[in-house]
Amino acid sequence: MAARAYRWVEQRVVRLLDYFERAPITLGRALALLAAVFAFRNIFEALAAGAPLYYPAAFLVHFPLAYLPGIVLIPLVLAALSGERVERVTKVLVVAWALTILPPLFELVAGHAGARISYLPIQPGRFWWSVGNYFNPGVEFEGATAGVRLEAALGVILGGYYVYLKRKKIWISLASLPVIFLVMVNVFSLPYIFHHILRACGSEVPHVAALFGTRGLILRPALDLSDYSTALLDLLYLTPLLALWLLVYGWKKLKEVARWAFRLDTGGYALATGVGLYLGYRAVGAGLPLSNPLDWMAMAGAVLAVFHAALGMRMLLPADSPGDKPSDAGDGPLTERERRNVGAVCLLVAAGCAGTVNYYLLGTLAVFAAAQAFLHLRPLNLRRVWPLSGLFIGVSTVAALGVGLAAFIGGAVTTALPGALTWGVLAVSVLGAGVLELRPEALVGGLLKDRGRRVFAAVTAGLGICISILLPLPLWSRLILAVLGIGLAVVVLARGRMPRWAHLAWPLGALAVLGGRLDLGGEPAVFEDLPPNPVAVAALDGATDLERNNLYAHAALEYARAVEAGDERARVLGPLAFNLRQTGRLEEAEAVLERSVALHPEHAPALVDLAATKVALGKIAEGERLYLRALGLWPDLVQPRVALGRLALDRGLFYRGRGEPELAAEFLTEALDWARGAYDLAPGDDSAAGLLAAVQEELGNYSEAYTLWEKRAHAAPLDPGARVALARLALMLGKDDEAREWLEEARSLDPGLEVPEGLRELLR
C-alpha cells in the first residue's frame, strides 16, 4: 500500500517537473518571478529582523545580485548530476527559488525576534569545520539562522531527489547530496571565500568587514558600502558562470556569441575604458598605490560594463542578416529570441557592473549604449552612412573613455575630458569609418564607379594628413595619423577592399591622439579660471564683513546670493561650507563641498574640507578616501596626514580596548607613519607635533613623547595643555619633581584648570 502511494506521488511529481521543464518561461517572465521573490524576501527578512525595510537602492542592487550566481551555478551542477538539459533544470529552479522566502517566514512564525540573516561567516582555517557543523543545532553561526539552515536542508534533499528521479539510481542521488551542499555553501559564504583567497595571495586585509566596508581610490556608493561591494563581487563571479551556462546549453551558440564578443571594435571600446581608468587614476591617485582589492574589482567591473554593453547592443538589435530560422536547443545557430535574450542579459550585467561601482559610471554607460543603439538600430542603419557612422563610433569611444574616468572622478567626467582629446577621437573615428564602412562607389557616386576606388583612396589620405596637421599634437602623433590615412588609402588601391585587420584604424588613431595629448602635458582634468562675477564678489565681501561680526546666519544668505549669481567656483563654495560648519549645519556643508569637489576635482583644499566634514558626520571611510585623494594632488599637505594619523590612532586604541593586540599594533604603527610624515614636512606645526607625541606615548616611547611636548611647550608658552601632557609623561618616567613643576606652571596659566585624576597626587 505504501509503495503504491509512493509511486502515485512520484508520478505526480514527475508530471509536475515535466510541466515546468516544458513551460514557455521567457526571460522576462523569469525575471518578473524572481523580482517578486526578492521583494517578498526583503519584506519578510526586515520583519524578522525587527528592522526597517531595506532602502530601495540597496534592495535593487544587493538582493538580486547576491542570488544570481546561485541561480546560474546550481542548475549547472544539477544538470551535470542528473543528465538533464541545463535550460530545463533552470526553469525548474526559477520556480523553486520561491523557497528562499522560507527562512524569514520561518523566523517570523517561530517568534525568533531580531533574527538577522546574512552570509555564512567562515573563519580562516575552519572551512571544513564550518561545513561539518552547519546542521549541528548546538553550533551557532552568525547569519545562518534556523530558517536558513532549514532552507539549505530542503534544498539539498530536493536536489538529491531530482537527481534520483532523472537517474533512477539511489547511489548517484546519495553521492550528489554533499556536492549540492558544497555548491550551496559556496553561494552562502562567497564574500568570506573571496577574503580567504586574498589572504592566501598575501593580502593583509584583516577581516571581511574591513574588506567590503572600506574605500580605496575608486568612488563607490556610500548608502551601504558593503552591499554594493559584495554585489560587485557577485557580478564578477556571475560573468564566467553565464559563459559556462551557454557552453553547456550549446557550444556552437557560445561560439556564435564569442564571434561577436571578440571583435576588434568591441575590444577597442574596452581598451578605451582601460585608458580612461588610467587617466582617472592620474587625476586622483598619482603616486598612491592601488592597494585596496576592491579598487581592482571596480576597475574590472568598469571594463566589463562597457564590454557587456557593446556585446548586448550587438545581440539585442537586429542582425545584419535577419531571418534566422528557429531551431531546437541543440548545436544550431542562435535563434532571434536567443539573440535577444543574450543581449538583454548582457545589458543587465553591464548596468549592474556600472551601478555597483558608482552611479556616475552608470550614467556615462547609458551614453555609450545610446550611441551604440543609434549606430546599429534599424531602419536608421547608420553603419553605412558616413560620416554619421564615424561620429557615433567616436561618441561611443569617448563615452567608453568616460566610463573609466567616472570610476575615479564621478560626475566631473563631463568637464574633465579635454576638448582636443574629444574632438581628436571623433575626427579619427570619422576617418576610420569612412574607410571601413563604405564602398568607394558609395562615397563618390555611381557616375565615378570605375574611378571610385582611386578617388576614395585620395580622400582618405587627404583626411589623414589634414587631421594630423590641424590637431595640436606632437610630431610623432601627427606622423601616426598621417601614416594611418595614407596606409589605408594604399590598401584600398592595392587590394580593392578593406581587410578585417583594418578595424584597428580608429582605436590606433584614438590612442595616437591620446598619447599626443599626454605627451604635451595635457591633464585629464583641466579647468579654465573664469573671470569673477561682480554680483558674487559684492556678496562675498558682504559675507566676510558679517562673519567678522559673528553674524554667521546673515553671512550664509550672502553666500547663497553669490551662488545664485552663477559663480560656483571654489572661492564661493569653500567659504559657504565653512560658514555652514561654523553654525553646525554639517549635512548642508557636506552637500556644498561635494558640489565644489565635483566642479573642481583637482582642488585639494576642497577635498580636505569635505573629508573633515564627512569624518565629523561619522563617515570615516569616505573621509579617509578623500584625504588620500588630496594627498595625491598635493603630496606636501600636512592636514590630511594628521587627520589620517588620528583616525589610525583612534582605531588602534579601539582594538586595544577590545583585547585585540595584533590589530591595535597594526593601526598604531600606521598612525606613527602618518605622524612622522607630517612632522617631517612641518616640524613647527602644532597638530603634527601633538599627533606624533600622542602616538609615541601610546606606543610606550615616553622619552620621545616627552621631548616633543617639551618643544611644543617652549614654542607655545601660554599653552597649559602641553604642560599637563609633560607632567603626565614626567610622572611615567619617574621624574616626580619635574612633573610637579609642569603641573604648577599649567595651573598658573589657567587657574581654573581641571587636573586629571592621575596627576592630583602631585598637589598633595
PDB file of C-alpha atoms in Angstrom, residues 508-642:
ATOM      1  CA  LEU A 508      45.059  53.159 -33.063  1.00  0.00           C
ATOM      2  CA  GLY A 509      44.272  56.673 -34.216  1.00  0.00           C
ATOM      3  CA  ALA A 510      42.424  57.455 -30.990  1.00  0.00           C
ATOM      4  CA  LEU A 511      45.358  56.184 -28.930  1.00  0.00           C
ATOM      5  CA  ALA A 512      47.735  58.288 -31.037  1.00  0.00           C
ATOM      6  CA  VAL A 513      45.678  61.381 -30.219  1.00  0.00           C
ATOM      7  CA  LEU A 514      45.509  60.424 -26.541  1.00  0.00           C
ATOM      8  CA  GLY A 515      49.235  59.740 -26.308  1.00  0.00           C
ATOM      9  CA  GLY A 516      49.979  63.018 -28.019  1.00  0.00           C
ATOM     10  CA  ARG A 517      47.852  64.926 -25.545  1.00  0.00           C
ATOM     11  CA  LEU A 518      49.561  63.278 -22.590  1.00  0.00           C
ATOM     12  CA  ASP A 519      52.981  63.897 -24.142  1.00  0.00           C
ATOM     13  CA  LEU A 520      52.173  67.592 -24.372  1.00  0.00           C
ATOM     14  CA  GLY A 521      51.318  67.589 -20.679  1.00  0.00           C
ATOM     15  CA  GLY A 522      47.560  67.625 -21.072  1.00  0.00           C
ATOM     16  CA  GLU A 523      45.954  66.515 -17.841  1.00  0.00           C
ATOM     17  CA  PRO A 524      42.710  64.557 -17.731  1.00  0.00           C
ATOM     18  CA  ALA A 525      41.120  67.294 -15.660  1.00  0.00           C
ATOM     19  CA  VAL A 526      41.602  70.841 -16.942  1.00  0.00           C
ATOM     20  CA  PHE A 527      39.625  73.877 -15.827  1.00  0.00           C
ATOM     21  CA  GLU A 528      39.923  77.381 -17.144  1.00  0.00           C
ATOM     22  CA  ASP A 529      39.742  80.062 -14.475  1.00  0.00           C
ATOM     23  CA  LEU A 530      36.622  82.131 -15.034  1.00  0.00           C
ATOM     24  CA  PRO A 531      36.548  85.904 -14.509  1.00  0.00           C
ATOM     25  CA  PRO A 532      34.886  86.834 -11.208  1.00  0.00           C
ATOM     26  CA  ASN A 533      31.192  87.630 -11.233  1.00  0.00           C
ATOM     27  CA  PRO A 534      30.693  91.210  -9.917  1.00  0.00           C
ATOM     28  CA  VAL A 535      27.486  90.318  -8.053  1.00  0.00           C
ATOM     29  CA  ALA A 536      29.222  87.340  -6.450  1.00  0.00           C
ATOM     30  CA  VAL A 537      32.230  89.464  -5.475  1.00  0.00           C
ATOM     31  CA  ALA A 538      29.984  92.002  -3.755  1.00  0.00           C
ATOM     32  CA  ALA A 539      28.087  89.241  -1.951  1.00  0.00           C
ATOM     33  CA  LEU A 540      31.354  87.659  -0.810  1.00  0.00           C
ATOM     34  CA  ASP A 541      32.626  90.961   0.565  1.00  0.00           C
ATOM     35  CA  GLY A 542      29.365  91.423   2.458  1.00  0.00           C
ATOM     36  CA  ALA A 543      29.530  87.891   3.843  1.00  0.00           C
ATOM     37  CA  THR A 544      33.100  88.435   5.029  1.00  0.00           C
ATOM     38  CA  ASP A 545      32.123  91.602   6.898  1.00  0.00           C
ATOM     39  CA  LEU A 546      29.183  89.830   8.536  1.00  0.00           C
ATOM     40  CA  GLU A 547      31.370  86.936   9.684  1.00  0.00           C
ATOM     41  CA  ARG A 548      33.813  89.354  11.281  1.00  0.00           C
ATOM     42  CA  ASN A 549      30.910  90.464  13.463  1.00  0.00           C
ATOM     43  CA  ASN A 550      29.952  86.835  14.198  1.00  0.00           C
ATOM     44  CA  LEU A 551      26.745  87.155  12.149  1.00  0.00           C
ATOM     45  CA  TYR A 552      27.116  83.754  10.506  1.00  0.00           C
ATOM     46  CA  ALA A 553      23.421  83.256   9.721  1.00  0.00           C
ATOM     47  CA  HIS A 554      23.280  86.555   7.798  1.00  0.00           C
ATOM     48  CA  ALA A 555      26.555  85.719   6.061  1.00  0.00           C
ATOM     49  CA  ALA A 556      25.065  82.442   4.839  1.00  0.00           C
ATOM     50  CA  LEU A 557      22.385  84.423   2.984  1.00  0.00           C
ATOM     51  CA  GLU A 558      25.068  86.453   1.216  1.00  0.00           C
ATOM     52  CA  TYR A 559      26.891  83.283   0.209  1.00  0.00           C
ATOM     53  CA  ALA A 560      23.642  81.904  -1.190  1.00  0.00           C
ATOM     54  CA  ARG A 561      23.250  85.119  -3.228  1.00  0.00           C
ATOM     55  CA  ALA A 562      26.756  84.629  -4.620  1.00  0.00           C
ATOM     56  CA  VAL A 563      25.924  81.089  -5.670  1.00  0.00           C
ATOM     57  CA  GLU A 564      22.678  82.217  -7.309  1.00  0.00           C
ATOM     58  CA  ALA A 565      24.673  84.776  -9.275  1.00  0.00           C
ATOM     59  CA  GLY A 566      26.207  81.873 -11.141  1.00  0.00           C
ATOM     60  CA  ASP A 567      29.662  81.903  -9.610  1.00  0.00           C
ATOM     61  CA  GLU A 568      30.136  78.427  -8.166  1.00  0.00           C
ATOM     62  CA  ARG A 569      33.913  78.464  -8.120  1.00  0.00           C
ATOM     63  CA  ALA A 570      35.772  77.378  -5.006  1.00  0.00           C
ATOM     64  CA  ARG A 571      36.032  80.993  -3.868  1.00  0.00           C
ATOM     65  CA  VAL A 572      32.273  80.889  -3.123  1.00  0.00           C
ATOM     66  CA  LEU A 573      31.562  77.292  -2.191  1.00  0.00           C
ATOM     67  CA  GLY A 574      34.527  76.940   0.165  1.00  0.00           C
ATOM     68  CA  PRO A 575      33.649  79.911   2.397  1.00  0.00           C
ATOM     69  CA  LEU A 576      29.968  78.946   2.273  1.00  0.00           C
ATOM     70  CA  ALA A 577      30.804  75.459   3.527  1.00  0.00           C
ATOM     71  CA  PHE A 578      32.986  76.915   6.293  1.00  0.00           C
ATOM     72  CA  ASN A 579      30.094  79.135   7.323  1.00  0.00           C
ATOM     73  CA  LEU A 580      27.727  76.176   7.471  1.00  0.00           C
ATOM     74  CA  ARG A 581      30.201  74.149   9.534  1.00  0.00           C
ATOM     75  CA  GLN A 582      30.613  77.002  11.984  1.00  0.00           C
ATOM     76  CA  THR A 583      26.862  77.048  12.569  1.00  0.00           C
ATOM     77  CA  GLY A 584      26.664  73.261  12.981  1.00  0.00           C
ATOM     78  CA  ARG A 585      24.889  72.575   9.677  1.00  0.00           C
ATOM     79  CA  LEU A 586      27.218  69.747   8.706  1.00  0.00           C
ATOM     80  CA  GLU A 587      24.873  67.995   6.258  1.00  0.00           C
ATOM     81  CA  GLU A 588      24.416  71.196   4.268  1.00  0.00           C
ATOM     82  CA  ALA A 589      28.159  71.836   4.355  1.00  0.00           C
ATOM     83  CA  GLU A 590      28.719  68.327   3.037  1.00  0.00           C
ATOM     84  CA  ALA A 591      26.381  68.932   0.085  1.00  0.00           C
ATOM     85  CA  VAL A 592      28.084  72.239  -0.771  1.00  0.00           C
ATOM     86  CA  LEU A 593      31.565  70.719  -0.611  1.00  0.00           C
ATOM     87  CA  GLU A 594      30.526  67.748  -2.733  1.00  0.00           C
ATOM     88  CA  ARG A 595      29.384  70.194  -5.403  1.00  0.00           C
ATOM     89  CA  SER A 596      32.674  72.048  -5.108  1.00  0.00           C
ATOM     90  CA  VAL A 597      34.658  68.820  -5.497  1.00  0.00           C
ATOM     91  CA  ALA A 598      32.539  67.763  -8.487  1.00  0.00           C
ATOM     92  CA  LEU A 599      33.291  71.108 -10.157  1.00  0.00           C
ATOM     93  CA  HIS A 600      36.960  71.118  -9.144  1.00  0.00           C
ATOM     94  CA  PRO A 601      38.239  67.566  -8.570  1.00  0.00           C
ATOM     95  CA  GLU A 602      41.809  68.901  -8.703  1.00  0.00           C
ATOM     96  CA  HIS A 603      41.288  71.412  -5.856  1.00  0.00           C
ATOM     97  CA  ALA A 604      42.918  69.720  -2.865  1.00  0.00           C
ATOM     98  CA  PRO A 605      41.697  72.162  -0.144  1.00  0.00           C
ATOM     99  CA  ALA A 606      38.086  71.408  -1.097  1.00  0.00           C
ATOM    100  CA  LEU A 607      38.838  67.693  -0.788  1.00  0.00           C
ATOM    101  CA  VAL A 608      40.359  68.239   2.658  1.00  0.00           C
ATOM    102  CA  ASP A 609      37.368  70.267   3.851  1.00  0.00           C
ATOM    103  CA  LEU A 610      34.938  67.659   2.532  1.00  0.00           C
ATOM    104  CA  ALA A 611      36.945  64.896   4.207  1.00  0.00           C
ATOM    105  CA  ALA A 612      36.878  66.697   7.554  1.00  0.00           C
ATOM    106  CA  THR A 613      33.125  67.244   7.229  1.00  0.00           C
ATOM    107  CA  LYS A 614      32.459  63.595   6.457  1.00  0.00           C
ATOM    108  CA  VAL A 615      34.584  62.491   9.411  1.00  0.00           C
ATOM    109  CA  ALA A 616      32.620  64.859  11.641  1.00  0.00           C
ATOM    110  CA  LEU A 617      29.431  63.204  10.360  1.00  0.00           C
ATOM    111  CA  GLY A 618      30.803  59.750  11.184  1.00  0.00           C
ATOM    112  CA  LYS A 619      31.543  58.766   7.564  1.00  0.00           C
ATOM    113  CA  ILE A 620      35.077  57.710   8.382  1.00  0.00           C
ATOM    114  CA  ALA A 621      35.818  55.573   5.314  1.00  0.00           C
ATOM    115  CA  GLU A 622      34.695  58.291   2.900  1.00  0.00           C
ATOM    116  CA  GLY A 623      36.771  60.866   4.731  1.00  0.00           C
ATOM    117  CA  GLU A 624      39.875  58.691   4.526  1.00  0.00           C
ATOM    118  CA  ARG A 625      39.456  58.240   0.785  1.00  0.00           C
ATOM    119  CA  LEU A 626      39.134  61.993   0.273  1.00  0.00           C
ATOM    120  CA  TYR A 627      42.218  62.684   2.372  1.00  0.00           C
ATOM    121  CA  LEU A 628      44.159  60.239   0.181  1.00  0.00           C
ATOM    122  CA  ARG A 629      42.890  61.957  -2.960  1.00  0.00           C
ATOM    123  CA  ALA A 630      44.038  65.310  -1.600  1.00  0.00           C
ATOM    124  CA  LEU A 631      47.496  63.893  -0.899  1.00  0.00           C
ATOM    125  CA  GLY A 632      47.634  62.521  -4.430  1.00  0.00           C
ATOM    126  CA  LEU A 633      47.118  66.045  -5.757  1.00  0.00           C
ATOM    127  CA  TRP A 634      49.232  67.940  -3.194  1.00  0.00           C
ATOM    128  CA  PRO A 635      51.702  65.492  -1.570  1.00  0.00           C
ATOM    129  CA  ASP A 636      53.091  68.182   0.767  1.00  0.00           C
ATOM    130  CA  LEU A 637      49.837  68.788   2.632  1.00  0.00           C
ATOM    131  CA  VAL A 638      50.141  68.304   6.388  1.00  0.00           C
ATOM    132  CA  GLN A 639      46.480  68.370   7.430  1.00  0.00           C
ATOM    133  CA  PRO A 640      45.454  65.127   5.632  1.00  0.00           C
ATOM    134  CA  ARG A 641      48.399  63.271   7.146  1.00  0.00           C
ATOM    135  CA  VAL A 642      47.496  64.467  10.625  1.00  0.00           C
TER     136      VAL A 642
END
